[in-house]
Structures are given as structure tokens and as C-alpha cells.
Short mmCIF file of C-alpha atoms in Angstrom, two decimals:
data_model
loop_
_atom_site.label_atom_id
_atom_site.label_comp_id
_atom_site.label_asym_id
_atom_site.label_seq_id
_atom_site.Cartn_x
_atom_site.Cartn_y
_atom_site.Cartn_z
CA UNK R 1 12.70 23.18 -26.44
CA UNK R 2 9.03 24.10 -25.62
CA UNK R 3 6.50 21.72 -25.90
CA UNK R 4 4.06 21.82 -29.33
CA UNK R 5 0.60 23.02 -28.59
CA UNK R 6 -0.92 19.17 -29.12
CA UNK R 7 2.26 17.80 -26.35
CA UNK R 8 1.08 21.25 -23.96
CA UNK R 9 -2.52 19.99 -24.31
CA UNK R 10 -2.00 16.51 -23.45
CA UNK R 11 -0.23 17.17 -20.43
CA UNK R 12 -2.71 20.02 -19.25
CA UNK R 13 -5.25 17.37 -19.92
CA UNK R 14 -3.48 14.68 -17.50
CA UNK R 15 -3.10 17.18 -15.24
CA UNK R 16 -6.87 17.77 -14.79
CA UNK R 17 -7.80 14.22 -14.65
CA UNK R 18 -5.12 13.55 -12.03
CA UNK R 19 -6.74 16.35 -9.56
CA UNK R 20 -10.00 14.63 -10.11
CA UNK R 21 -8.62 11.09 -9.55
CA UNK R 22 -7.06 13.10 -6.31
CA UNK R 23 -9.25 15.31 -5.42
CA UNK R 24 -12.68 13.76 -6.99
CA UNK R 25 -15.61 16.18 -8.47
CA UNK R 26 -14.40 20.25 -9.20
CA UNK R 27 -15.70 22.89 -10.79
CA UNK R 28 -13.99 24.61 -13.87
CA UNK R 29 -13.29 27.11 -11.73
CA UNK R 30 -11.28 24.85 -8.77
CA UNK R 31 -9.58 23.46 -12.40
CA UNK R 32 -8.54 26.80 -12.83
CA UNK R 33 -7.48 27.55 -9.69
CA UNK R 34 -5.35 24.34 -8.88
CA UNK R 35 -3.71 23.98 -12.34
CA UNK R 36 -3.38 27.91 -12.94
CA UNK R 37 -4.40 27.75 -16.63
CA UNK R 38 -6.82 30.27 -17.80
CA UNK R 39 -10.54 30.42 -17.85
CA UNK R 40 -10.26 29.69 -21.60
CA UNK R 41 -7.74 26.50 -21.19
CA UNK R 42 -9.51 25.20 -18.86
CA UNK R 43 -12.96 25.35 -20.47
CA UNK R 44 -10.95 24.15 -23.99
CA UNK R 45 -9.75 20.17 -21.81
CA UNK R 46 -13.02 20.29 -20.38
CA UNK R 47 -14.94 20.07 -23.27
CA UNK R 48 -11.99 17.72 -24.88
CA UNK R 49 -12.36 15.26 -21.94
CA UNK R 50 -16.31 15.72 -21.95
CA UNK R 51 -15.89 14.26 -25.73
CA UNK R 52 -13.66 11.62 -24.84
CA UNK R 53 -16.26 9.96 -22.46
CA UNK R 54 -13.31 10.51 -19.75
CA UNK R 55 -15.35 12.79 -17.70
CA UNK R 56 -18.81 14.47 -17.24
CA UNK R 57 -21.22 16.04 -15.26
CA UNK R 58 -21.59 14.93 -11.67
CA UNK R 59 -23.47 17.30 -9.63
CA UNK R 60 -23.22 20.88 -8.92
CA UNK R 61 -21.31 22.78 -6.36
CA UNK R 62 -22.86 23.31 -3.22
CA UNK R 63 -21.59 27.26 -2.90
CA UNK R 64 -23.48 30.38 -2.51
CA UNK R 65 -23.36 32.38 -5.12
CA UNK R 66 -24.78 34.61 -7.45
CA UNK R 67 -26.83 32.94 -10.71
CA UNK R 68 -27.11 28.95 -11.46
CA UNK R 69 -24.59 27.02 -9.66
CA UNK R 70 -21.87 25.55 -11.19
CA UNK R 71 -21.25 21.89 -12.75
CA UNK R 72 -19.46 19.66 -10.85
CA UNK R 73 -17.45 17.28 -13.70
CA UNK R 74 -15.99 14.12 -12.22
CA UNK R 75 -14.07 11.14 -13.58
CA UNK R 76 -16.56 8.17 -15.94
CA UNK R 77 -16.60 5.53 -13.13
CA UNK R 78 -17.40 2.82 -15.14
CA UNK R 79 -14.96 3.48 -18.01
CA UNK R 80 -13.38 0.53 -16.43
CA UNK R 81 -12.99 -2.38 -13.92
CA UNK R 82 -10.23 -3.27 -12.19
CA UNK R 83 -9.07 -5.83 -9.66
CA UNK R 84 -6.65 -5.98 -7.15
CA UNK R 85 -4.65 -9.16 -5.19
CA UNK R 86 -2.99 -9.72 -2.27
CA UNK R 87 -1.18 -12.86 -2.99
CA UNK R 88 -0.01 -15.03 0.04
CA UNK R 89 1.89 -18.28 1.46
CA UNK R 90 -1.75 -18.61 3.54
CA UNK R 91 -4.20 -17.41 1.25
CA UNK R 92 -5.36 -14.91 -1.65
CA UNK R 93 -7.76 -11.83 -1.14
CA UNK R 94 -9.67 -10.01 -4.17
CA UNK R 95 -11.27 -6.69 -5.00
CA UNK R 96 -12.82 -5.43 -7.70
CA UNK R 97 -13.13 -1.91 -8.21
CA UNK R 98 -14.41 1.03 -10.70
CA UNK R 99 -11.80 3.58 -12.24
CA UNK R 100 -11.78 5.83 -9.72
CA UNK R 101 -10.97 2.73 -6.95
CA UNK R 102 -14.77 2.92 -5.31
CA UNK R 103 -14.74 -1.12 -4.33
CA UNK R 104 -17.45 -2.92 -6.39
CA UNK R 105 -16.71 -6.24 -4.24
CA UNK R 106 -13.97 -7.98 -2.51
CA UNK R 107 -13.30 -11.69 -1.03
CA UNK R 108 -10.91 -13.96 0.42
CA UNK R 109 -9.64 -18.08 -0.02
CA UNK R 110 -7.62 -19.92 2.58
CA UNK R 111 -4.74 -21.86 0.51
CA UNK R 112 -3.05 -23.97 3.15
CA UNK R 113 0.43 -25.50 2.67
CA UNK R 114 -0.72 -29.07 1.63
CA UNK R 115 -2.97 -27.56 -1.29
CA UNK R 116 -1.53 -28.78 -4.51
CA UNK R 117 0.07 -26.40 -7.15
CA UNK R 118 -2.86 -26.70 -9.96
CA UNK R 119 -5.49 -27.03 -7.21
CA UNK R 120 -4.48 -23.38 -5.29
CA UNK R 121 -4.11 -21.85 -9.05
CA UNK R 122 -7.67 -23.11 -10.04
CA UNK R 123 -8.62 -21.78 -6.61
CA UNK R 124 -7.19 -18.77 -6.63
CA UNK R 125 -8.45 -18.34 -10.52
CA UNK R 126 -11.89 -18.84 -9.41
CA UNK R 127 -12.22 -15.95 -6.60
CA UNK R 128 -11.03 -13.84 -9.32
CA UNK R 129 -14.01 -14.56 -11.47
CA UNK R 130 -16.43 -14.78 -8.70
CA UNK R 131 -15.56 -11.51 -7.19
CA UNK R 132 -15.66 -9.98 -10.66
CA UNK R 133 -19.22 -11.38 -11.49
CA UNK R 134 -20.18 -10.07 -8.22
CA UNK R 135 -18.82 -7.01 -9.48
CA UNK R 136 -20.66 -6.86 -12.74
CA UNK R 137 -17.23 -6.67 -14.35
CA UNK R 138 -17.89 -8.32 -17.17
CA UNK R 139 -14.25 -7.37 -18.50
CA UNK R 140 -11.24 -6.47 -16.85
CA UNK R 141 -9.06 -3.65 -17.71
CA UNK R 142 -6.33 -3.91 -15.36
CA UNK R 143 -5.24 -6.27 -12.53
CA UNK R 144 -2.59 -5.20 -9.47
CA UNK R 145 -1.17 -8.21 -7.73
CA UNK R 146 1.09 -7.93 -4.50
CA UNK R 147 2.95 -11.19 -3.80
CA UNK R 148 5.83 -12.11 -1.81
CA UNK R 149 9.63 -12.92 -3.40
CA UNK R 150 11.47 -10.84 -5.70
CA UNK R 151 10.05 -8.81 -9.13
CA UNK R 152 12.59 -9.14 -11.34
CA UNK R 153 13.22 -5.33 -12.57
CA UNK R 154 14.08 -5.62 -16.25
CA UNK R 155 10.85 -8.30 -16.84
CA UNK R 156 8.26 -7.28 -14.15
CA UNK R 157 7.96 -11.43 -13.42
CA UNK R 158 7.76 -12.79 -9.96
CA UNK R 159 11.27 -14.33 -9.80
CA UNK R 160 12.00 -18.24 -8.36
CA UNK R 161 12.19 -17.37 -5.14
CA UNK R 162 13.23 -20.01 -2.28
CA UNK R 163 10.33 -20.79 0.19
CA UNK R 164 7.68 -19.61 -1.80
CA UNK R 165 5.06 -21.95 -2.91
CA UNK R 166 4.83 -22.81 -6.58
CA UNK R 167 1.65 -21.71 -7.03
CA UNK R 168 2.23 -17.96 -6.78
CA UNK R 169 4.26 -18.18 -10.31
CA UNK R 170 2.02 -19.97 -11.59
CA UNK R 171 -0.94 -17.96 -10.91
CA UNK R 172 0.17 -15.49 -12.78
CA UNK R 173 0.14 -17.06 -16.30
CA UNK R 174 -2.61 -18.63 -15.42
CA UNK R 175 -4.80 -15.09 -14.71
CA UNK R 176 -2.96 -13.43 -18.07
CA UNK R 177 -4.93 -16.59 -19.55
CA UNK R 178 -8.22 -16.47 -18.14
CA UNK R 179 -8.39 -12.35 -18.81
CA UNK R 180 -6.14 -11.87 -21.94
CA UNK R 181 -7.66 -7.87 -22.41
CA UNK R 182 -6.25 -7.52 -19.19
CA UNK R 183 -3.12 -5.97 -18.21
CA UNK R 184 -1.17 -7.51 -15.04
CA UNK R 185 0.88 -5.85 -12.92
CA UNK R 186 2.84 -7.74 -10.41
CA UNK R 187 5.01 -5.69 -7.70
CA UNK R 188 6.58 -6.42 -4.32
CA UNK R 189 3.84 -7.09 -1.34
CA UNK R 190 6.23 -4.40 1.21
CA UNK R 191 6.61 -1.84 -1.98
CA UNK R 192 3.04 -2.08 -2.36
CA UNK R 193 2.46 -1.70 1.16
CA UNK R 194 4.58 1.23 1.02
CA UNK R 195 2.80 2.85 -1.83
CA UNK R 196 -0.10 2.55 0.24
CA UNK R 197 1.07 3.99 3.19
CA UNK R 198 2.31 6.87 1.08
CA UNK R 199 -0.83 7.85 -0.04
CA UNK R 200 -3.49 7.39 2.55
CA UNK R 201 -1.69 6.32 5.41
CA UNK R 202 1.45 6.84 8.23
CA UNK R 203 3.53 8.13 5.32
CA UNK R 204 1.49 10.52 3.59
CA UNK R 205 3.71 13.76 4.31
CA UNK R 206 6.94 11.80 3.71
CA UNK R 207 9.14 11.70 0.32
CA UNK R 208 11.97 9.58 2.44
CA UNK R 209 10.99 6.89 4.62
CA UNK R 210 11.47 2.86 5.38
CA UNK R 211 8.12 0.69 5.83
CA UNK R 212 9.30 -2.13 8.08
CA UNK R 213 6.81 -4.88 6.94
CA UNK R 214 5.82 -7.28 9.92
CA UNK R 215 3.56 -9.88 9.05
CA UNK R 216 3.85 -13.61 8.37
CA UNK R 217 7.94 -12.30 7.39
CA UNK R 218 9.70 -9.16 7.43
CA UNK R 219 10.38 -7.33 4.75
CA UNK R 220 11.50 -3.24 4.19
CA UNK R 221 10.51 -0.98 1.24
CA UNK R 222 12.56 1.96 0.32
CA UNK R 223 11.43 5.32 -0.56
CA UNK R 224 14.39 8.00 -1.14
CA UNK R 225 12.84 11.70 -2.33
CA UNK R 226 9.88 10.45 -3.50
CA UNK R 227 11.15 6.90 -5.56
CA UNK R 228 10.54 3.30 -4.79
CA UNK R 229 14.07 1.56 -4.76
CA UNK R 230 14.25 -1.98 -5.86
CA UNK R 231 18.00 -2.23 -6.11
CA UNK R 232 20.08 -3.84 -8.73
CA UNK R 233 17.86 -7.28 -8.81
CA UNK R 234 14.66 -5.80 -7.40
CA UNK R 235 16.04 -7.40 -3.98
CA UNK R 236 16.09 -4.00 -2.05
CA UNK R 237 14.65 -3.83 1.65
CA UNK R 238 14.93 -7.98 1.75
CA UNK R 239 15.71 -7.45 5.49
CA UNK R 240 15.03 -10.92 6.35
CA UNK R 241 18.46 -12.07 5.16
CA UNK R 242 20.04 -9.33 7.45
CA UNK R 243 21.87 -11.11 10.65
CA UNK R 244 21.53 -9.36 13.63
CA UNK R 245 22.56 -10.45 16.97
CA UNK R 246 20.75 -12.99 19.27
CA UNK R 247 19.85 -15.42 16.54
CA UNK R 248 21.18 -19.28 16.10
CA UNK R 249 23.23 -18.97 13.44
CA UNK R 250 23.60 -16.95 10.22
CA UNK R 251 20.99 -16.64 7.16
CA UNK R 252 22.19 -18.27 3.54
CA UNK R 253 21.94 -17.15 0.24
CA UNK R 254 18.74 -19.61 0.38
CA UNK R 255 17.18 -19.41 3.71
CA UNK R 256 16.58 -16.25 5.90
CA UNK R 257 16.56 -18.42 9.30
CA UNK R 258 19.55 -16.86 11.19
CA UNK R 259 18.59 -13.53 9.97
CA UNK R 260 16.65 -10.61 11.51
CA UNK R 261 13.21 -13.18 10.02
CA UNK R 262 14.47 -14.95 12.88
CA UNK R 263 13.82 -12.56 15.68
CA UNK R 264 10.67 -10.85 14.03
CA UNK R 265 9.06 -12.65 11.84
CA UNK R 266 5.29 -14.19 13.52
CA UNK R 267 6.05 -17.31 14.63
CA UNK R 268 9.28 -15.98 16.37
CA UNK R 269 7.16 -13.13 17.77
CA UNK R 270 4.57 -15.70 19.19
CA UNK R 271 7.67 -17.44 20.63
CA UNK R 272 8.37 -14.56 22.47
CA UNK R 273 5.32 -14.04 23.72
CA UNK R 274 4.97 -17.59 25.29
CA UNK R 275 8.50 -17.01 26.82
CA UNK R 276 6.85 -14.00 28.47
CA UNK R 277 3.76 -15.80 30.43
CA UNK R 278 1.43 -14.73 27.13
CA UNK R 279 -0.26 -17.55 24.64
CA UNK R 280 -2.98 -16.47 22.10
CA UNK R 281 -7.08 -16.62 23.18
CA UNK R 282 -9.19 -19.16 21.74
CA UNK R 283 -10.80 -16.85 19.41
CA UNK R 284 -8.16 -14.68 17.50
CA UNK R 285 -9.83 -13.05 14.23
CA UNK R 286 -6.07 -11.84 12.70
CA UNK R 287 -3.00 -13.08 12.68
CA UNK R 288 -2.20 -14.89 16.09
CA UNK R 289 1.31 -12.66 16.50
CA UNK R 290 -1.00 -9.74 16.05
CA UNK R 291 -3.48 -10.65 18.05
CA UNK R 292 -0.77 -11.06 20.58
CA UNK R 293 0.97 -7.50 20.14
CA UNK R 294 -2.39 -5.73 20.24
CA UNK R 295 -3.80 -7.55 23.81
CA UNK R 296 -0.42 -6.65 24.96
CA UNK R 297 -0.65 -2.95 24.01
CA UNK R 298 -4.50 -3.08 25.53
CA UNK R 299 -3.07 -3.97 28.68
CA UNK R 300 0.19 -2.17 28.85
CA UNK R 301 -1.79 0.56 28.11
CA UNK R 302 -3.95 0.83 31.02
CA UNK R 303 -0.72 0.91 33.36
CA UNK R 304 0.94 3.62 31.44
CA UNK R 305 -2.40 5.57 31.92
CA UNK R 306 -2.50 5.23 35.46
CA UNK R 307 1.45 6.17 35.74
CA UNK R 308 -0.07 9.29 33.67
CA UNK R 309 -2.50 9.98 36.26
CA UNK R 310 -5.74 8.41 34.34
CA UNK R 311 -7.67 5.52 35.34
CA UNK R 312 -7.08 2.02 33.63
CA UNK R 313 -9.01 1.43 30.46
CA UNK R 314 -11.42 -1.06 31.37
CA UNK R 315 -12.31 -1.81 27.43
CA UNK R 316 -8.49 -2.59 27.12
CA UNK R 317 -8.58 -4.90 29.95
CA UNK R 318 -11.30 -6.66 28.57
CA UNK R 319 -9.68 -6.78 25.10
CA UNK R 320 -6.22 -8.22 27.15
CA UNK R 321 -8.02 -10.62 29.05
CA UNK R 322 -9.96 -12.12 25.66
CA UNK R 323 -7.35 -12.52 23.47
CA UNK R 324 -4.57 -13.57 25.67
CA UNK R 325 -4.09 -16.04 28.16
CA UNK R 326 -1.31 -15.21 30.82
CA UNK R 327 -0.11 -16.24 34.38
CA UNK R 328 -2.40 -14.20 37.28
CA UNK R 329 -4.68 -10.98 36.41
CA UNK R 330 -4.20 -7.60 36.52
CA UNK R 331 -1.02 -6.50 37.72
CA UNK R 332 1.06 -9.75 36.54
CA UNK R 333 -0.72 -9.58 33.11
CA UNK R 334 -0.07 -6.39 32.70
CA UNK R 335 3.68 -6.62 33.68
CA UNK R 336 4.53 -9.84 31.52
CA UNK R 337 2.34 -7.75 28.53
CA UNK R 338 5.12 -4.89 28.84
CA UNK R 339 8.30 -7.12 29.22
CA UNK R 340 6.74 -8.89 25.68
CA UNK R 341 6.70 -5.14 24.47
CA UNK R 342 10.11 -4.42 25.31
CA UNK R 343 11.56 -7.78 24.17
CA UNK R 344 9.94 -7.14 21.18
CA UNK R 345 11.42 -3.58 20.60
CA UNK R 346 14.38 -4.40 21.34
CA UNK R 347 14.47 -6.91 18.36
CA UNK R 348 12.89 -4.27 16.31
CA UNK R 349 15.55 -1.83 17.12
CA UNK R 350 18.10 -4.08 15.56
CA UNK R 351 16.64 -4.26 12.22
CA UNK R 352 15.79 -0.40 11.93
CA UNK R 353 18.86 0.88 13.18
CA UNK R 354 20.85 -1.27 10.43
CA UNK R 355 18.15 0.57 7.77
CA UNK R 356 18.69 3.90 9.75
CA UNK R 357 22.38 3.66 9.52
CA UNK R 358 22.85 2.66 6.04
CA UNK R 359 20.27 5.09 4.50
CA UNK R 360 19.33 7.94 7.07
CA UNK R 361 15.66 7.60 5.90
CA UNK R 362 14.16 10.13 8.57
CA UNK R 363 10.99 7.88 9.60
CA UNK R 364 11.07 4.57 9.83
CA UNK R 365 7.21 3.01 9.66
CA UNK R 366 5.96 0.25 11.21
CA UNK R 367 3.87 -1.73 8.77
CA UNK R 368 1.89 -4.74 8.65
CA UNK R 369 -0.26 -6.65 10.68
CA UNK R 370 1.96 -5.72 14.14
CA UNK R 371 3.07 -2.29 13.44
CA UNK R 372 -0.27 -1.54 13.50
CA UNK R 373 -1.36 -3.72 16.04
CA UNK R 374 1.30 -2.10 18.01
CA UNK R 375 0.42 1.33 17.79
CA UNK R 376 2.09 4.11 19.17
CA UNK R 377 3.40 1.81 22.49
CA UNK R 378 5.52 -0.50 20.30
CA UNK R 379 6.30 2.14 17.84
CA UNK R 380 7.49 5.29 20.92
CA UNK R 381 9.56 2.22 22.22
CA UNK R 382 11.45 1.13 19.07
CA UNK R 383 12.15 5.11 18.70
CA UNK R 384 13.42 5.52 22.37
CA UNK R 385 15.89 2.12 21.25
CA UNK R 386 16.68 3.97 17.76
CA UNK R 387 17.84 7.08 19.84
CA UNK R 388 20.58 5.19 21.60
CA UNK R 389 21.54 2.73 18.84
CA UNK R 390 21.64 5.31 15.92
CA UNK R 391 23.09 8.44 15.89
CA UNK R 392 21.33 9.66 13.26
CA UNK R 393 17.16 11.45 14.17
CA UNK R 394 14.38 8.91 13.04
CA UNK R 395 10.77 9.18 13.99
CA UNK R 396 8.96 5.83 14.68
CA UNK R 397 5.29 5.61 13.13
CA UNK R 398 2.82 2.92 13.61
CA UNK R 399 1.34 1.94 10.01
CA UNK R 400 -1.99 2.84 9.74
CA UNK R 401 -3.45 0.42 7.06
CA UNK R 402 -2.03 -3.08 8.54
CA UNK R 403 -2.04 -6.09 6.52
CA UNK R 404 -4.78 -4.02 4.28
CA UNK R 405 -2.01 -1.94 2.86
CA UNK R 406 -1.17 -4.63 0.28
CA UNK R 407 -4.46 -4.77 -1.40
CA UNK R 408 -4.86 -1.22 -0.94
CA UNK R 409 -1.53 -0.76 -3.04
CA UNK R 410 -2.16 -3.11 -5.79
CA UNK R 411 -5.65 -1.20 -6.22
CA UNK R 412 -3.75 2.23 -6.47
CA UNK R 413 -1.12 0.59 -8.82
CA UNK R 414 -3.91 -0.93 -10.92
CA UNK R 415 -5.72 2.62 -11.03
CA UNK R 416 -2.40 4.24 -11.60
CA UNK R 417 -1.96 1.90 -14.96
CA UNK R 418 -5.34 1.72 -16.13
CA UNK R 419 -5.69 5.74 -16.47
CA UNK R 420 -2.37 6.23 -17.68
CA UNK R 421 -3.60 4.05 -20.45
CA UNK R 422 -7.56 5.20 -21.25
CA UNK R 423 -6.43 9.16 -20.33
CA UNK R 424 -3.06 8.69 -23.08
CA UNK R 425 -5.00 7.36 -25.79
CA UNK R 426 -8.07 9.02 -25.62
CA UNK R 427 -7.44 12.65 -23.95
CA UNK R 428 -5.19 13.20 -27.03
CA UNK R 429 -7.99 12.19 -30.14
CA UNK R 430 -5.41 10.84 -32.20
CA UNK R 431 -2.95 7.73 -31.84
CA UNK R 432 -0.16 9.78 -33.82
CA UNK R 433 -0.20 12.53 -30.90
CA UNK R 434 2.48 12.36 -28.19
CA UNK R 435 1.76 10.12 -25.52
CA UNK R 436 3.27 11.34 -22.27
CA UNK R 437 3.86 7.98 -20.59
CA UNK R 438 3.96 7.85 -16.69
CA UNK R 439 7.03 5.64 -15.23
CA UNK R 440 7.06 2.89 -13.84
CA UNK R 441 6.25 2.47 -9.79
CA UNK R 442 9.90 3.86 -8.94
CA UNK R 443 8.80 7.23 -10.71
CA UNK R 444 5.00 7.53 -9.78
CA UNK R 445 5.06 10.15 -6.66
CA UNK R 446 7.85 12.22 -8.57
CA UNK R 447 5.81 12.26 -11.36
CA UNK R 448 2.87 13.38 -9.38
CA UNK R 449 3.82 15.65 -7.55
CA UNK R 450 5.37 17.54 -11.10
CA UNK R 451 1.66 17.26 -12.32
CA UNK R 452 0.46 18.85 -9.04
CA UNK R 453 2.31 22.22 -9.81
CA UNK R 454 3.37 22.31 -13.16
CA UNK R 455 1.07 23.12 -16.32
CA UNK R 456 2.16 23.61 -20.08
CA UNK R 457 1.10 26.65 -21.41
CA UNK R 458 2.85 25.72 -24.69
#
């Protein structure tokens, strides 16, 4: 059935917005040459949105041609304020942002493990509100949180997860509280991670892939043809839990010690490390398994360089010799630096060649803190592992946003929300016209990429 001219408008509408939220400020004429509308069309949603107070006039095009240049019309910044968190077992980190995800201001709070429940809330509650005044965000329109556990799918909740502190469920209420015009959106800290990766990272050319998430824990996201997958119970990618050789035992229903956790999450990685001649420097910044991947790369590097003909990177050996201590210099460092790298691949290899062989994703990314401490070393040698342990082709990528990638998803799912909202209701003028609706985080690249290439002429 074709769509009315009010549903064809809306969507056209949506459709421009999005390739401004994507592409920021164009000209009618890039409108009209990305959405394929005509002149007319295009002019018509301009002058709707213009009314709306969704968009206006930013500038003017910096192309030669002949007569006045043309108007540049861009998304209203400060329609609204958002914030995004990155939710923790160690801590809680906060931005605030404008509408088109330009950070206003951002901060962090250590929560530490003997920090009572209503203490970390109150805590946590209170670097929301600071970062917001520092914002000027007088009222929030939307907030993204990433946390760790499970989401259950049918409520959107943060489910009772085992080994999570109490705190994180209870942090949620407590924000829908303290900013009751706000709307909260809670998701996955891997799918997130994922999401971001996706869009401005490893994974940006990629429908199908796997982000490995190596951090404080493991964890794996799944994106098949362009959809998150949460599974059944929003459990999907809870890698963790899976047992893999080499361990102590098996992994419960309640605990993931025994399980791949065991073999890569930090504190096992710093394990290995110390059983290779390597302990952390007295002045880590990040995560101390981090720390300890990247000094190893900075060394390991400088060999491989010299095998390649170049000379050793002095900068790396400076950046191996600050942030890890190991038994004798040069030569010895640099040899106990690549059997950590191997050990640590070969661990690696066990949990992505389980994922490869169960889903056949095609590229398996590295995420997190280490996968992007590890660069291309760790990821070329968990690929060279894949290639004998899986019989199916997977490329290896490094993440590119590391720990980051969290906050940097719950910003794009809070932008994601708070548009689909202000563009619904006020593109269309009237709350009895058709709201397209966007779906939820499983749907959001399909539905993209639709909008990319497909207007409604009507």
C-alpha cells in the first residue's frame, strides 16, 4: 500500500535530519543530491524543519560558484542535553553533551568495593548533576547508561546479576528520580561498545562481526547483518561462562571462574604477565593489564622491526622500560614481552574460535582496554591462531576506541533516542500524524542504512 502524503513527508523529513546528524551542515542542494528528492521536496522539509526549530541556518558553503553562496542548514544544537554513563564495578564516568553529541563536559568517580550501596548511589548521583551544571544543562532530555550484567529484553532493566555490586541497580531508580523529564536508557556495556565500534571505530565497514570485550571481564557482542543480538534473555555474547581448556575447573550457573574469564579476564592477564618475568611500573595511568599488554607490544615491537630490517624504536623502548619491570634489558625484556604476547594469544584464540565456529562472524574485534592496547601485534597473532583452530576465514582487528567505546556508545544511544523523539513529534506538526518509530538498539543500523537510500515520494 503506498504511503499517504503526511506518512511520505515524515519519513523524507527523518531522512534529512539523519544525513545532518551523519553528515553535519549541507546545502539544499547536497539534500537533494543524497536523498534524491526534487528541488521542490527538498525546499518543502526544509522550510517544515526550519519551522519546527529542528534546524536552521549555520553558515554558508564554502564553493565557488556563480551568485550568493548557498545556506548551510544544520541540526538546533541546543534543542537538547543529554548525558551519557559508563557504569562500573571500579567506578562511574559522565558526559554531557548537546543534540548533535558535541561534549559539553565529562568526569569521572572512583567507587571502590568497600563503598556502601546508598553511599556509591549518592556518589554516583552527584557527578551526574555536577557534570550537568558544568554543562549548563539545566534539564536533561535523555540519559544512555552502559553497565555490566544482563538487560533484561522484554523490560529494558538491569537484571540481578551475580557479582555485581548492588549499587548499579540501584542507581538507576535513583537517576529516573533525580531527572524525572528524563528518559533512561540502560543497555549492555560490550553491546554498547559494539555500537561504538560500529560507527566510528574498527567496525565501521562491517554489518557481521564479534567485539571481544577485554577489560576488567570479558564479554562478546553480536552483530549478524547489521542487528545487535541479545539472545533469548538478553544473555548473548556472555563469553565469560564459556569453559575452555587450561582453566581449574568449570564455570557455574553463578560464577564465571573456570570459564574463558578465567584465562582473560585482567587479573588473570596480569598473572600471566608475572609468570613471564613482566610486573606493572610504578606509574600506570590505565588499567594495570593494559598497561602491561601495551609495554609489551612497545617492546616486542622494536624486535619485529629489526627482523623487518628497521632499527628498534627507541620511543617504544622507553615506553617498555617505564611501564614494566622485567628480568635484564634489552634483549631478555624484549623476549619475555613476546612469550607474554603469545601466551596471551593463545588464550585469546580459544575464546574466538568457539565465537568463530558457532557463528562464522567474518571479523572478530578486539575491544576494550587490551585489544586496543594490543594493537595490531596481539590482534595479527590471535588471527595466525584463528587460522589453524578454525576452519572458517576471520580477520582479527584491534578496537580502536578502548575502554572509551562504552561511553562513546551510550552517547550515540542517547542521541539515537532523543531525536527519534523531538524529530517524531515535531517534524510532523501534529500529534495525530503517523509517527514512524525507530526500533529498538537490535534494529538501529538496519534502520539506518534503509534511511540512507530510500526516500518516499508518496
Amino acid at each position: 500500500m503506498p504511503a499517504t502524503p503526511s506518512t511520505a513527508r515524515a519519513i523524507n523529513d527523518r531522512l534529512a535530519l539523519r544525513l545532518l546528524q551523519r553528515e553535519g551542515p549541507l546545502t539544499a542542494g547536497q539534500l537533494k543530491q543524497l536523498t534524491g528528492l526534487s528541488r521542490p521536496s527538498v525546499a518543502d522539509l526544509v522550510e517544515r524543519l526550519t519551522a519546527a526549530g529542528l534546524i536552521q541556518v549555520v553558515g554558508e558553503s564554502g564553493e565557488e560558484r556563480r551568485g550568493p553562496n548557498a545556506k548551510l542548514y544544520g541540526i538546533v544544537a541546543d534543542r537538547a542535553q543529554l548525558a551519557a554513563l559508563d557504569v562500573r564495578t571500579e567506578g562511574v564516568a559522565v558526559l554531557v553533551s548537546d543534540l548533535v553529541g558535541r561534549v559539553l563536559a565529562e568526569a569521572s568517580v572512583p567507587i571502590d568495593g568497600d563503598t556502601g550501596t546508598g553511599t556509591a548511589v549518592e556518589r554516583a548521583v552527584a557527578l551526574v548533576e555536577r557534570v550537568a551544571a558544568e554543562a549548563g544543562a539545566d534539564r536533561l532530555h535523555t540519559l544512555g547508561i552502559g553497565a555490566p550484567g544482563l538487560i533484561d529484553p522484554a523490560s529494558g532493566e538491569l537484571r540481578d546479576s551475580s557479582g555485581l555490586p548492588e549499587w548499579h541497580r540501584r542507581l538507576v531508580a535513583a537517576l529516573q528520580d533525580r531527572f524525572p523529564q528524563a528518559r533512561a536508557h540502560i543497555e549492555n556495556e560490550t553491546n554498547l561498545a559494539a555500537l561504538a565500534e560500529q560507527r566510528e571505530g574498527a567496525a565501521h565497514d562491517r554489518d557481521t562481526f564479534v567485539l571481544l570485550w577485554l577489560g576488567h571481564g570479558t564479554g562478546a557482542a553480536v552483530v549478524l547483518d547489521g542487528t545487535l543480538r541479545r539472545g533469548a534473555s538478553g544473555g548473548a555474547g556472555e563469553i565469560g561462562f564459556l569453559p575452555v581448556p587450561g582453566t581449574s575447573g568449570l564455570p557455574s550457573a553463578t560464577d564465571c571462574e573456570g570459564g574463558f574469564h578465567s584465562l582473560a579476564g585482567s587479573a588473570a592477564i596480569a598473572g600471566l604477565a608475572q609468570t613471564c618475568g613482566l610486573t606493572p611500573g610504578p606509574h600506570t595511568e590505565e588499567p594495570v593489564a593494559a598497561a602491561l599488554v601495551r609495554a609489551a607490544v612497545a617492546a616486542v615491537r622494536g624486535t619485529e622491526g629489526e627482523h623487518a630490517g628497521e632499527p628498534a624504536s627507541a620511543a617504544g623502548e622507553a615506553a617498555a622500560r617505564a611501564a614494566v619491570f622485567a628480568a635484564g634489558d634489552g634483549p631478555a625484556r624484549r623476549a619475555a614481552a613476546a612469550r607474554f604476547l603469545d601466551a596471551l594469544a593463545d588464550r585469546l584464540a580459544l575464546g574466538a574460535a568457539s565465537v568463530v565456529a558457532v557463528l562464522d562472524p567474518g571479523c572478530v574485534v578486539l575491544g576494550g582496554e587490551v585489544g586496543q592496547a594490543g594493537g595490531d601485534v596481539l590482534a595479527d597473532r590471535v588471527a595466525r591462531r584463528l587460522r589453524h583452530m578454525a576452519p572458517l576465514p576471520t580477520e582479527v582487528r584491534p578496537g580502536v576506541l578502548g575502554g572509551g567505546a562504552v561511553l562513546r556508545g551510550a552517547l550515540l544511544t542517547a542521541r539515537e533516542s532523543a531525536q527519534e523523539d523531538l524529530f517524531a513529534t515535531a517534524a510532523t506538526g501534529s500529534p495525530e500524524a503517523p509517527r514512524v518509530s525507530a526500533p529498538d538498539a537490535r534494529g538501529q543500523i538496519v534502520l539506518e542504512r534503509a534511511l540512507a537510500h530510500r526516500p518516499f515520494r508518496g
